[in-house]
mmCIF file of C-alpha atoms and ligand atoms in Angstrom:
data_model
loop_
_atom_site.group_PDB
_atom_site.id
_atom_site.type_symbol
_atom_site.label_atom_id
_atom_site.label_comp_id
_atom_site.label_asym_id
_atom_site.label_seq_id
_atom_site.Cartn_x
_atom_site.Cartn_y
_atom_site.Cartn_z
ATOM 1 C CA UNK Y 1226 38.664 -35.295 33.610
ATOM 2 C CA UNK Y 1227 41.102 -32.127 32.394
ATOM 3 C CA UNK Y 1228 38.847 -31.027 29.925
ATOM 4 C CA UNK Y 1229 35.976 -29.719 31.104
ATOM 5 C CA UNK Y 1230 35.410 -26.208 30.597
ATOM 6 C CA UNK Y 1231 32.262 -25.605 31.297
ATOM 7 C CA UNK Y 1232 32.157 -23.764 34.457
ATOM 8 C CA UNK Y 1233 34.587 -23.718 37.598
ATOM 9 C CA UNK Y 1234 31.626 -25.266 39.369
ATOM 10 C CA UNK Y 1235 32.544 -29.013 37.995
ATOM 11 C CA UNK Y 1236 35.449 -29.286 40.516
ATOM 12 C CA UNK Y 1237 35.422 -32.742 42.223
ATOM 13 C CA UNK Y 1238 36.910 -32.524 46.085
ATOM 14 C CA UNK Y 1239 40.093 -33.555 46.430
ATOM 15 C CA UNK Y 1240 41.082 -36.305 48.900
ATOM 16 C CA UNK Y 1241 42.653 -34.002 51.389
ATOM 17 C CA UNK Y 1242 39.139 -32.129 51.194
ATOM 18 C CA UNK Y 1243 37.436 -35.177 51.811
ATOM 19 C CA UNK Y 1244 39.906 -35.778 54.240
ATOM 20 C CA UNK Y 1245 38.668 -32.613 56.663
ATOM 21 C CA UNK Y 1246 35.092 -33.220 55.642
ATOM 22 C CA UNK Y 1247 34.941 -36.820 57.270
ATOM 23 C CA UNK Y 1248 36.767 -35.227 60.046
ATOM 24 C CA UNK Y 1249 34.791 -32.315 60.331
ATOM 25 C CA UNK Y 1250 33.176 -31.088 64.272
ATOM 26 C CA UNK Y 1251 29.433 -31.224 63.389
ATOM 27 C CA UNK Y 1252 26.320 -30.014 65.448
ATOM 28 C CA UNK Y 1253 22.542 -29.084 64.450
ATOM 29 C CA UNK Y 1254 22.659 -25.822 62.738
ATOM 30 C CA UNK Y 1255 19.214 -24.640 62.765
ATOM 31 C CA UNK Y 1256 19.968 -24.362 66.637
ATOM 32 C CA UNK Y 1257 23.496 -22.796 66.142
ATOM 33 C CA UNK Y 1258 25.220 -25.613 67.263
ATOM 34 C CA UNK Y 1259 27.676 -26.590 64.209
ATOM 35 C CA UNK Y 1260 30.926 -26.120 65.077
ATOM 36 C CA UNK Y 1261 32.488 -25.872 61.745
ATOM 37 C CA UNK Y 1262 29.832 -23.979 60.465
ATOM 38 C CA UNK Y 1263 30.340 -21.382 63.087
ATOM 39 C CA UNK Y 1264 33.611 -21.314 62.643
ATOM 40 C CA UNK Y 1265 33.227 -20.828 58.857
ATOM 41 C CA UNK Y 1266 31.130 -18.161 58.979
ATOM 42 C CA UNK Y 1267 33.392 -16.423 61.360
ATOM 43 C CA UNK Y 1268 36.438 -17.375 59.164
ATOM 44 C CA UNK Y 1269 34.612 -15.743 56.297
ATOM 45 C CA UNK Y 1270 33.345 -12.606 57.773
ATOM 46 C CA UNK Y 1271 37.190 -11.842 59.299
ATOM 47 C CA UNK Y 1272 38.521 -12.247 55.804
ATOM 48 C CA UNK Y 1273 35.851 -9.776 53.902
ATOM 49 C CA UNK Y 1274 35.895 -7.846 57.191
ATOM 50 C CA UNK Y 1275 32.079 -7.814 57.923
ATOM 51 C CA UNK Y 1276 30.508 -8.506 60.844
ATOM 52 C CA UNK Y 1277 28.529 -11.962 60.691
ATOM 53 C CA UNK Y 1278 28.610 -14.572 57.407
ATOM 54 C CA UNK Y 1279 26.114 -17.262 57.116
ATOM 55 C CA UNK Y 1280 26.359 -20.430 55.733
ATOM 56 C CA UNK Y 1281 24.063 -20.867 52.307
ATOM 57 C CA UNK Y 1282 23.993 -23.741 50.238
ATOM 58 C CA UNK Y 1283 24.396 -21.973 46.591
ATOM 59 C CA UNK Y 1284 24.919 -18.501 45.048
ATOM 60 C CA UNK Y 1285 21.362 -18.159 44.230
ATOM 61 C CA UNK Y 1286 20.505 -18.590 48.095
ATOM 62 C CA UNK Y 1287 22.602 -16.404 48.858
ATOM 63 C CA UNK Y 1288 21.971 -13.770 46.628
ATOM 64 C CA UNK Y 1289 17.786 -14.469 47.015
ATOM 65 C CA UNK Y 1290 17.997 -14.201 51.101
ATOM 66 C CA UNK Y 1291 20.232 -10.926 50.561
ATOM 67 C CA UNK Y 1292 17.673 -9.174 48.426
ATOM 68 C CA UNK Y 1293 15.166 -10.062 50.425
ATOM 69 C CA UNK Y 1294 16.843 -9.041 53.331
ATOM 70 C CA UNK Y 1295 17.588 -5.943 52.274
ATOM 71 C CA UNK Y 1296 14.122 -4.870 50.822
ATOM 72 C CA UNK Y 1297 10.182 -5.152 51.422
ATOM 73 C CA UNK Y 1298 7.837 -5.795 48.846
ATOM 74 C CA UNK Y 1299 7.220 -3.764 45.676
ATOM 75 C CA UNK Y 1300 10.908 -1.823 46.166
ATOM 76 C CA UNK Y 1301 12.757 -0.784 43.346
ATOM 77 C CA UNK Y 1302 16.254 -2.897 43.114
ATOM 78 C CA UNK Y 1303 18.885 -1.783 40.445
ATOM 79 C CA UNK Y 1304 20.676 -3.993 38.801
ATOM 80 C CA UNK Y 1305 22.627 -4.628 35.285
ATOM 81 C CA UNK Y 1306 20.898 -6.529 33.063
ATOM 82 C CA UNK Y 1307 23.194 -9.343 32.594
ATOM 83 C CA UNK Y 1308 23.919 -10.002 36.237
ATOM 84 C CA UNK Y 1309 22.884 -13.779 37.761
ATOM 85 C CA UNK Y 1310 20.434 -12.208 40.109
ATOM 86 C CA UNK Y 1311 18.656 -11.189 37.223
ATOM 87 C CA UNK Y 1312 19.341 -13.532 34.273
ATOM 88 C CA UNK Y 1313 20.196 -16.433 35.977
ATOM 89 C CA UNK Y 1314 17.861 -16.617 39.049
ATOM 90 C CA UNK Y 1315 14.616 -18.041 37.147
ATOM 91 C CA UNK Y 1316 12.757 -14.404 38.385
ATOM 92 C CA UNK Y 1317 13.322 -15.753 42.276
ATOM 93 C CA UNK Y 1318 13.406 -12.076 43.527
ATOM 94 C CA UNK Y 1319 10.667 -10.457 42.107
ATOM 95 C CA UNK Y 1320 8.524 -14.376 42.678
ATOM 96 C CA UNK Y 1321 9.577 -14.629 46.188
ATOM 97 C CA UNK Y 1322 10.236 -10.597 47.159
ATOM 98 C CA UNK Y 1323 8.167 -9.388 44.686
ATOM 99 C CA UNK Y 1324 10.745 -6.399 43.848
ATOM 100 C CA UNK Y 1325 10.663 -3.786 40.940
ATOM 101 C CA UNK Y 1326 13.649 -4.750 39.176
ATOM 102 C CA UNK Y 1327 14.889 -1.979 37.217
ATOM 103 C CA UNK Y 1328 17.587 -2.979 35.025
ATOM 104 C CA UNK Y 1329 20.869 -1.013 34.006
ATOM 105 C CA UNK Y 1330 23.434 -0.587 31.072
ATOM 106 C CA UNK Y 1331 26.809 -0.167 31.301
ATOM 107 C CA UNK Y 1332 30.266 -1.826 30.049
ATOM 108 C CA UNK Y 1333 31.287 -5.029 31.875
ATOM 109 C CA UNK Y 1334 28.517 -5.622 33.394
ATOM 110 C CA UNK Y 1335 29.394 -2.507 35.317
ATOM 111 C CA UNK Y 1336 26.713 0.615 34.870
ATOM 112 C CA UNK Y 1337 28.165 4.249 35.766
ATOM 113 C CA UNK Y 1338 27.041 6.400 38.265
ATOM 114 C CA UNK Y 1339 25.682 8.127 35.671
ATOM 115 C CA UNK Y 1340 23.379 5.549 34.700
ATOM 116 C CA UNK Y 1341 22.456 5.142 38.198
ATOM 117 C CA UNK Y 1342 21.944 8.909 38.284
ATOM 118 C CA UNK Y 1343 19.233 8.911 35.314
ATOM 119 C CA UNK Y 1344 17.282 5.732 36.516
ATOM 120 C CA UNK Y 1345 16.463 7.264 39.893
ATOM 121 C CA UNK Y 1346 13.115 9.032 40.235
ATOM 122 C CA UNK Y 1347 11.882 10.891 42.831
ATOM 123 C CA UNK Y 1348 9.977 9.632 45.849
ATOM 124 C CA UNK Y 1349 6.580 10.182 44.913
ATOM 125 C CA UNK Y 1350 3.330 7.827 44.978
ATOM 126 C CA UNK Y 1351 3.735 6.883 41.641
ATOM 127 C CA UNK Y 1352 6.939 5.406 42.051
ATOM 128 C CA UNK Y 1353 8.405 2.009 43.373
ATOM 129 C CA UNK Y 1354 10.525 2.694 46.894
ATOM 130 C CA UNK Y 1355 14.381 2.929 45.392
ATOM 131 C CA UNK Y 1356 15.994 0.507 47.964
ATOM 132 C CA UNK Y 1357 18.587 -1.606 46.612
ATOM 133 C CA UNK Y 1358 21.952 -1.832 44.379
ATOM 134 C CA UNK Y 1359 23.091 -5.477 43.406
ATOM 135 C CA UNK Y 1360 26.963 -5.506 41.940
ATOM 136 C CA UNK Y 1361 28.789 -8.820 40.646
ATOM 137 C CA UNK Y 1362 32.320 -9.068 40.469
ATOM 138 C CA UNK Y 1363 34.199 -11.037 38.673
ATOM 139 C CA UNK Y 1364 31.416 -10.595 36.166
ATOM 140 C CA UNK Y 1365 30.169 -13.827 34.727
ATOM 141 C CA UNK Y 1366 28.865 -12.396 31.659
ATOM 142 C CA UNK Y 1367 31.164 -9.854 30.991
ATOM 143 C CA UNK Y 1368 33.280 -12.640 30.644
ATOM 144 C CA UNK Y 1369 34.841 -12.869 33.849
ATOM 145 C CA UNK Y 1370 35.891 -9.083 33.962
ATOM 146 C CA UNK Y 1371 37.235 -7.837 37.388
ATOM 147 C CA UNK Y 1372 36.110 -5.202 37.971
ATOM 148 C CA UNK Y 1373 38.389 -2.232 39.505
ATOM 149 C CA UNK Y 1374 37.197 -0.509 42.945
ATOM 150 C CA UNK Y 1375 37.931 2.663 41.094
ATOM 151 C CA UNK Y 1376 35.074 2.180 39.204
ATOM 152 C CA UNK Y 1377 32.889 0.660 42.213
ATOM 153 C CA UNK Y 1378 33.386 3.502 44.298
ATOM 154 C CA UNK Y 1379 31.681 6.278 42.700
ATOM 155 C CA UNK Y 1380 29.027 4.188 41.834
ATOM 156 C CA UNK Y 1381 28.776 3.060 45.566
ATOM 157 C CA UNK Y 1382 28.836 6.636 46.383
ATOM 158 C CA UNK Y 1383 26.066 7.611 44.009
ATOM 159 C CA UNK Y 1384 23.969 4.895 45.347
ATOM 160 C CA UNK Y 1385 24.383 5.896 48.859
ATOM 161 C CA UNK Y 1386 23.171 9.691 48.332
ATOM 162 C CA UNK Y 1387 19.996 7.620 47.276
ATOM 163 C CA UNK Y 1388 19.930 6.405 50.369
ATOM 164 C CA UNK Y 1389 19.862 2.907 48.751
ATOM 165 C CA UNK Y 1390 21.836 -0.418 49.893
ATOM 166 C CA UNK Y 1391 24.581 -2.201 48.006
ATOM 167 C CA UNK Y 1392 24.608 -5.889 48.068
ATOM 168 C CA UNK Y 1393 27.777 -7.340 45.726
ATOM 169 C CA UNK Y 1394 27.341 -10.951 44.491
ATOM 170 C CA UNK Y 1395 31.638 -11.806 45.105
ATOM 171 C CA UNK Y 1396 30.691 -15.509 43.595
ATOM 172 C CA UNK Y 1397 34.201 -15.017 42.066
ATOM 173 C CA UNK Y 1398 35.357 -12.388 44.744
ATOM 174 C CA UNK Y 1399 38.541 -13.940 44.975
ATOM 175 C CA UNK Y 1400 39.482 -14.228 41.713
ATOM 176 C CA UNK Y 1401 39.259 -10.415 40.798
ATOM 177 C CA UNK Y 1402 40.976 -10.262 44.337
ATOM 178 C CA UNK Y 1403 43.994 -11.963 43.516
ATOM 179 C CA UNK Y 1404 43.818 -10.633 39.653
ATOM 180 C CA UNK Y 1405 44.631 -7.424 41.395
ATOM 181 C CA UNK Y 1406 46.948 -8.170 44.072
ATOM 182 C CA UNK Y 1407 44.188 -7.269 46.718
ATOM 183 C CA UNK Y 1408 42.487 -8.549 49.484
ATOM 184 C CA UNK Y 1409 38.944 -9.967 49.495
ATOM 185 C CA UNK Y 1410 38.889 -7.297 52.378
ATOM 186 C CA UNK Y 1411 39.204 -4.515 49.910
ATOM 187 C CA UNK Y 1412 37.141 -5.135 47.262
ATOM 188 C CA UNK Y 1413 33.965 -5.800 49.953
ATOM 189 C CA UNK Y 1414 34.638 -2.651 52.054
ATOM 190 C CA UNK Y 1415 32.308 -0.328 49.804
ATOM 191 C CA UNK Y 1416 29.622 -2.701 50.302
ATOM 192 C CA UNK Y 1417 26.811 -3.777 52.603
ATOM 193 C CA UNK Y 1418 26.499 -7.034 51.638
ATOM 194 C CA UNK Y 1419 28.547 -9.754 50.156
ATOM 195 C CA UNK Y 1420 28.086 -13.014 48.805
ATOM 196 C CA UNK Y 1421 31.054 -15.796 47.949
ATOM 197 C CA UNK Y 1422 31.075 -19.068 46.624
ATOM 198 C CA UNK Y 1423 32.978 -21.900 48.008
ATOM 199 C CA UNK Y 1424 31.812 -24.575 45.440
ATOM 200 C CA UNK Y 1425 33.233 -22.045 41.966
ATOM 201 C CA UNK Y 1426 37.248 -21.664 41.768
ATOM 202 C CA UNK Y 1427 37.776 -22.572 45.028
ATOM 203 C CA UNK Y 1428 37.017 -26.398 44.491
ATOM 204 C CA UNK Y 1429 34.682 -27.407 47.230
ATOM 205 C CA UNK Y 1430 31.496 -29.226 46.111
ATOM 206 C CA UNK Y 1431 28.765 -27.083 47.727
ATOM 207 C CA UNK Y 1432 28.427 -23.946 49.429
ATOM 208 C CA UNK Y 1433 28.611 -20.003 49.865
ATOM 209 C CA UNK Y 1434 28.363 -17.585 52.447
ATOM 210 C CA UNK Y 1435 26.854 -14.477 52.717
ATOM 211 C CA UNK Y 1436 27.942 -11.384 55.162
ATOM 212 C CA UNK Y 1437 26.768 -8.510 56.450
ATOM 213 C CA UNK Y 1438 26.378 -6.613 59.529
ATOM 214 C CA UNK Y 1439 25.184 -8.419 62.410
ATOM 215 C CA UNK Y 1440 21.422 -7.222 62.283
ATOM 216 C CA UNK Y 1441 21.717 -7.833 58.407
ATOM 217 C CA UNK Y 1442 22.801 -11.744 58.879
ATOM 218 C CA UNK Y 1443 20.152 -12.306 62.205
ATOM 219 C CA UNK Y 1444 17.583 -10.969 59.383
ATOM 220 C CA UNK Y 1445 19.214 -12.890 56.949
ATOM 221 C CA UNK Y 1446 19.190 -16.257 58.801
ATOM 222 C CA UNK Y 1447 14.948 -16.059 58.583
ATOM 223 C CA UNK Y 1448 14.709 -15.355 55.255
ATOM 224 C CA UNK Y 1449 17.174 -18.327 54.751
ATOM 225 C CA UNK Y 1450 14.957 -20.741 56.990
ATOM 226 C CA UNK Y 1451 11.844 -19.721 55.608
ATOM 227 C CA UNK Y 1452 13.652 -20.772 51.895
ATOM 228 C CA UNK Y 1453 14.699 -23.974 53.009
ATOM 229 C CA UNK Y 1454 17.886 -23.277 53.597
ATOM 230 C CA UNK Y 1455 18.562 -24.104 57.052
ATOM 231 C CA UNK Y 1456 20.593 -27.240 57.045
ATOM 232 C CA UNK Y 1457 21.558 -29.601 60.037
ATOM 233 C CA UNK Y 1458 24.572 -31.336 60.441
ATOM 234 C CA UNK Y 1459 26.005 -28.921 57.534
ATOM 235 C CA UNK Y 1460 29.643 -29.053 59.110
ATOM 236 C CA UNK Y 1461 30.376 -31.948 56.705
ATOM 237 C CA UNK Y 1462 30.117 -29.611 54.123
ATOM 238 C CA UNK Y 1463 31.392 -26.245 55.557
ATOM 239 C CA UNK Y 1464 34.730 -28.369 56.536
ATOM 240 C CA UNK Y 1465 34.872 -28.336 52.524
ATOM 241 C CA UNK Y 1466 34.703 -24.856 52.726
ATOM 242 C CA UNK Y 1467 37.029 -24.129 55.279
ATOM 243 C CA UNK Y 1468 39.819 -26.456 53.265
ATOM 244 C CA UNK Y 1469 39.173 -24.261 50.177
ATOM 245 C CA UNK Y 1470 39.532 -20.802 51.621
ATOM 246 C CA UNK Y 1471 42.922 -21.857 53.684
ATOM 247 C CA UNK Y 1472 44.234 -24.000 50.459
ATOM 248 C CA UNK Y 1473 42.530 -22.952 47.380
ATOM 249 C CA UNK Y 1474 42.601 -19.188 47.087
ATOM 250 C CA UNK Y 1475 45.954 -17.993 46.024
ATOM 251 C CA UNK Y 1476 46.219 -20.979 43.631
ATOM 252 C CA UNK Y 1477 43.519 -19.052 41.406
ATOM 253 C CA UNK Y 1478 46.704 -17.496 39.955
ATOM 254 C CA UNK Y 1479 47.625 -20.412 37.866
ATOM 255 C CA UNK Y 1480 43.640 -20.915 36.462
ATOM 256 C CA UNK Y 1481 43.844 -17.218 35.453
ATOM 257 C CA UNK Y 1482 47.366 -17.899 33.968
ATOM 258 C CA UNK Y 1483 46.046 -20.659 31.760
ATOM 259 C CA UNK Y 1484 42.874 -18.867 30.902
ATOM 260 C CA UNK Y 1485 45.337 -15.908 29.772
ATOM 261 C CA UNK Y 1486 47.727 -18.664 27.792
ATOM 262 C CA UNK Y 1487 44.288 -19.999 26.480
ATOM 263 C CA UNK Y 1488 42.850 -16.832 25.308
ATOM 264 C CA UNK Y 1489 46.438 -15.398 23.540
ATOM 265 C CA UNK Y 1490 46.591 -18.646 21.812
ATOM 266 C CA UNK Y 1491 42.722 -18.787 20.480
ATOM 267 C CA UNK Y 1492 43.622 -15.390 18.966
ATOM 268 C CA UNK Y 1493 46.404 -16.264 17.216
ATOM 269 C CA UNK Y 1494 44.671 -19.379 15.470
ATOM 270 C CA UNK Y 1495 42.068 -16.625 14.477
ATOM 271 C CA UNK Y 1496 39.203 -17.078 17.308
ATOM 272 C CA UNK Y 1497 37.233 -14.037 17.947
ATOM 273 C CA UNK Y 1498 38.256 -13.757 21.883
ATOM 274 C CA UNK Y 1499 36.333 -10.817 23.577
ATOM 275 C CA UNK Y 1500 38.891 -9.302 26.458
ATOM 276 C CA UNK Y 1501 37.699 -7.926 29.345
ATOM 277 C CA UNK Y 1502 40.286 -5.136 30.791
ATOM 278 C CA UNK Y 1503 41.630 -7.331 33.928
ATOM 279 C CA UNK Y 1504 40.385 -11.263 32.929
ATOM 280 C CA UNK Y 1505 40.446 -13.522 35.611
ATOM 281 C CA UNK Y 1506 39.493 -17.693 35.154
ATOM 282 C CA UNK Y 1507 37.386 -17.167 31.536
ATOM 283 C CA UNK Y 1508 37.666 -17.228 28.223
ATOM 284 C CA UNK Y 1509 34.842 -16.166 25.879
ATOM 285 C CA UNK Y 1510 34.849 -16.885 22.368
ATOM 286 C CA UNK Y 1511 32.286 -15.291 19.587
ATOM 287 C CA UNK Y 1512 31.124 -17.697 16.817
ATOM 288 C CA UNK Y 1513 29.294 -16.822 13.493
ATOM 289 C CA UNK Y 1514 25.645 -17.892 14.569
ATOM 290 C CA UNK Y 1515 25.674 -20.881 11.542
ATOM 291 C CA UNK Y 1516 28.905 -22.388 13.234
ATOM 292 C CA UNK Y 1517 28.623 -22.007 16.768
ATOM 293 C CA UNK Y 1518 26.449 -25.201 17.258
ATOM 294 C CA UNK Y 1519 28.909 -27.149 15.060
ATOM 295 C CA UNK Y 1520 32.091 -26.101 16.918
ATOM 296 C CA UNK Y 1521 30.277 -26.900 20.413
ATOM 297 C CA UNK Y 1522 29.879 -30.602 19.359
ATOM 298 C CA UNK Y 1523 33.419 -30.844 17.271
ATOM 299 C CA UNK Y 1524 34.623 -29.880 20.745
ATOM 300 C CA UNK Y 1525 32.434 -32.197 22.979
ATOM 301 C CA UNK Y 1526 33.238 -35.313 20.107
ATOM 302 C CA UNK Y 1527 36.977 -34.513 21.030
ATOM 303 C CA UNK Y 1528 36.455 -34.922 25.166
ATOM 304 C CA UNK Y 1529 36.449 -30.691 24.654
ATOM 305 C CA UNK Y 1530 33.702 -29.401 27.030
ATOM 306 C CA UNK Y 1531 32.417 -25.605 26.975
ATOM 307 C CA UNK Y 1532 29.574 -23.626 27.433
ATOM 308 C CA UNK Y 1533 27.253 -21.532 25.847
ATOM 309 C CA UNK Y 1534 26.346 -18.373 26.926
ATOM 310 C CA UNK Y 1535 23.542 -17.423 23.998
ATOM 311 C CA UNK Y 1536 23.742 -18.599 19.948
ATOM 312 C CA UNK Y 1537 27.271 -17.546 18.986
ATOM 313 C CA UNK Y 1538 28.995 -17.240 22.217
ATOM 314 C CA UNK Y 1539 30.973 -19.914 24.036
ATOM 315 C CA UNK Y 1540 32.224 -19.654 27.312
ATOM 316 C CA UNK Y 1541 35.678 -21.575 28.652
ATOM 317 C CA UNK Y 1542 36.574 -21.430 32.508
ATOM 318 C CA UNK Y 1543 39.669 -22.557 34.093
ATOM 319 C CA UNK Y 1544 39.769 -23.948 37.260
ATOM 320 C CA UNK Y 1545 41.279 -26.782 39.869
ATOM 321 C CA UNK Y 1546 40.818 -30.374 37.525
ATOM 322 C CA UNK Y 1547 41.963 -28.310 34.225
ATOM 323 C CA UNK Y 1548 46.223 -29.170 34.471
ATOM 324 C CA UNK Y 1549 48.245 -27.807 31.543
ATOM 325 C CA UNK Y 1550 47.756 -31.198 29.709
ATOM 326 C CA UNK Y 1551 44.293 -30.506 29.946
ATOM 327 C CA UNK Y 1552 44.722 -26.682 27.944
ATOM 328 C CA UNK Y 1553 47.780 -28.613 25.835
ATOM 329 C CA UNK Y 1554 44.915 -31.003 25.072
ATOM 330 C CA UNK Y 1555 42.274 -28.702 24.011
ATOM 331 C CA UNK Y 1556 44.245 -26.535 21.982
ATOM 332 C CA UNK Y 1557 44.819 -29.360 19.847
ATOM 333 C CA UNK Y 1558 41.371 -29.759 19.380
ATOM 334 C CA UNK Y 1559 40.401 -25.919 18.516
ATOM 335 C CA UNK Y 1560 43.756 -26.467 15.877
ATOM 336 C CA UNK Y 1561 41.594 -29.177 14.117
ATOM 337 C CA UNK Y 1562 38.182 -27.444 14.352
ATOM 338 C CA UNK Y 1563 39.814 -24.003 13.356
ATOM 339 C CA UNK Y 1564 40.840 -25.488 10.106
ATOM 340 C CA UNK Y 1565 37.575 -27.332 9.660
ATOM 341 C CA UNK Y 1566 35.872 -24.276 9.919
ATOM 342 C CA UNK Y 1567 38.441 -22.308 7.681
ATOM 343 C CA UNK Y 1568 38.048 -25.223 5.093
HETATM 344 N N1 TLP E 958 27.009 -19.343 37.775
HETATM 345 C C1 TLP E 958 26.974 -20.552 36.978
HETATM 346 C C2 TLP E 958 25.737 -20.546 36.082
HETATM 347 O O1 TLP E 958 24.606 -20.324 36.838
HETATM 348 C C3 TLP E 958 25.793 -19.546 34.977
HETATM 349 C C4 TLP E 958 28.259 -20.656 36.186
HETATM 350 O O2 TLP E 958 28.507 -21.768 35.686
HETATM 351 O O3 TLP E 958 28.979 -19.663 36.061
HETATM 352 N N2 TLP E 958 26.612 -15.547 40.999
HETATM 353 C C5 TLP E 958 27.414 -15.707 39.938
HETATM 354 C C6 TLP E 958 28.212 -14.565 39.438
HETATM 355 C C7 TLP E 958 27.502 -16.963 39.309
HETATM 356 O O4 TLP E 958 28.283 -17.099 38.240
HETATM 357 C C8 TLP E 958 26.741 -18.045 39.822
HETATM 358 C C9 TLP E 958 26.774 -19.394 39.154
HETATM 359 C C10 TLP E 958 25.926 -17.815 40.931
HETATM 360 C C11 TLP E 958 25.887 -16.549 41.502
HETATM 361 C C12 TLP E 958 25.039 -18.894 41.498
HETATM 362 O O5 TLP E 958 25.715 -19.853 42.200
HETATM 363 P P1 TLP E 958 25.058 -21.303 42.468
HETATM 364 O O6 TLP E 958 25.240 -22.084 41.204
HETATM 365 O O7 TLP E 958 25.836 -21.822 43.615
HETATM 366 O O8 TLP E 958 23.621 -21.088 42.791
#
């Protein structure tokens, strides 16, 4: 424990979690009747100010039952290429909603409504139904980048004179949140449809919620069934949830002050760090491809975990287990490997 870097999904509940999860109200939720789940999902939807959340058990879900909910088959969604619902979702839309995907460019995972502008074509038979825009903020691949409403907007706007819908996958919503001083509120205004994750920074083992208006979330709540997502006596699990979103949010301050510490120190022992304007809980670092494999295991050999996100980059994340001893710990060990690799 304290080193793992890997991803702010390897969080292990706390005792007071487990505390209000063995505690937790708990009911059948296929028929509605969970307590705690209902009053998560209300919970939720009053802090992103939507209408109706519903209780999913991962991101993917989440993001799969909102794509679906939003489209019908063959429509065209829009979507940078290195967001999850794309790269990390095994092909789930287009397999189970069989969507168009039509992917996008842009910096930070981010495209411009420009971008937008040039990959619409006109309704006409010879061209998929333009239905759907998907958003991700933080941005996983973009190294964690929040990304400013400033730049949402317009794009938002853009979309909308399409006529399309705008789903944002807010895994990390709270983290570019409180990297701006914001509310959770704010940042999901623009947007029909927002998913969170309970189980990422916040700390609890499983779980995310996705909102919407009411007839989007009634929708929703089929798609979810027919997936297998409809859970029973899921309270023991949304109590996890609940904990984390009254305990756990404006904590994320300290893992993106340690990520920051992290990333200013890597630089000045001569990493390659790649900066995204406002960095939240990540740090990415770029490796020649011959070394990358090598520094991944002299890490791992010194109780150093990180990821990989392709051959030369490697991904760090901050979050509730990693303490300062933990970062004190591992920036021994990138010391030592710096100087191996340097020798
Ligand atoms: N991301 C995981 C991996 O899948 C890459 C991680 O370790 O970061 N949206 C975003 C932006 C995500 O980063 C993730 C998980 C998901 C959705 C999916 O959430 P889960 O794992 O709950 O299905």
């Amino acid at each position: 424990m304290g080193t793992d870097f890997r991803s702010d999904t390897v969080t292990r509940p706390t005792d007071a979690m487990r505390d209000a999860m063995m505690t937790a109200a708990v009911g059948d939720d296929v028929y509605g009747e969970d307590p705690t789940v209902n009053q998560l999902e209300a919970v939720t939807a009053e802090m992103l100010g939507k209408e109706a959340g519903l209780f999913m058990p991962s991101g993917t879900m989440a993001n799969q039952v909102a794509i679906l909910t939003h489209t019908e088959r063959g429509d065209e969604v829009f979507i940078h290429r290195d967001n999850h619902a794309y790269y990390y979702e095994g092909g789930a839309a287009a397999m189970w909603g069989g969507v168009t995907w039509n992917l996008l460019e842009g910096i930070e995972g981010t495209p411009t409504p420009e971008i937008l502008r040039k990959a619409i074509r006109p309704k006409n038979i010879h061209h998929p139904n333009p239905r759907l825009l998907c958003l991700e903020n933080t941005h996983n691949r973009a190294g964690g980048a929040a990304i400013r409403l400033d730049r949402l907007v317009p794009l938002i706007d853009e979309a909308r004179s399409y006529g399309l819908g705008v789903h944002l996958d807010g895994a990390r919503l709270f983290n570019a949140a409180i990297a701006f001083g914001i509310s959770g509120r704010d940042l999901a205004q623009p947007v029909d449809s927002v998913s969170i994750c309970l189980s990422k920074g916040l700390g609890a083992p499983v779980g995310s919620v996705l909102l919407g208006s009411r007839p989007f979330i009634d929708r929703a709540r089929i798609f979810r069934k027919w997936l297998g997502g409809g859970m029973r006596q899921a309270g023991i699990i949304a109590a996890a949830g609940l904990y984390a979103l009254t305990n756990n949010v404006q904590r994320l301050e300290e893992d993106h002050g340690r990520a920051r510490l992290m990333a200013h120190a890597l630089s000045e022992m001569g990493y390659q760090v790649m900066l995204p304007a406002v960095p939240t809980n990540m740090v990415m670092l770029d490796f020649p491809v011959a070394v990358a494999t090598h520094a991944v295991d002299h890490l791992a050999q010194n109780q150093v975990l990180v990821g990989t996100m392709g051959p030369q980059r490697v991904r760090l994340v901050t979050h509730l287990d990693i303490d300062d001893e933990g970062v004190t710990h591992a920036l021994r060990v990138f010391r030592d490997l710096s100087e191996h690799i340097h020798a």
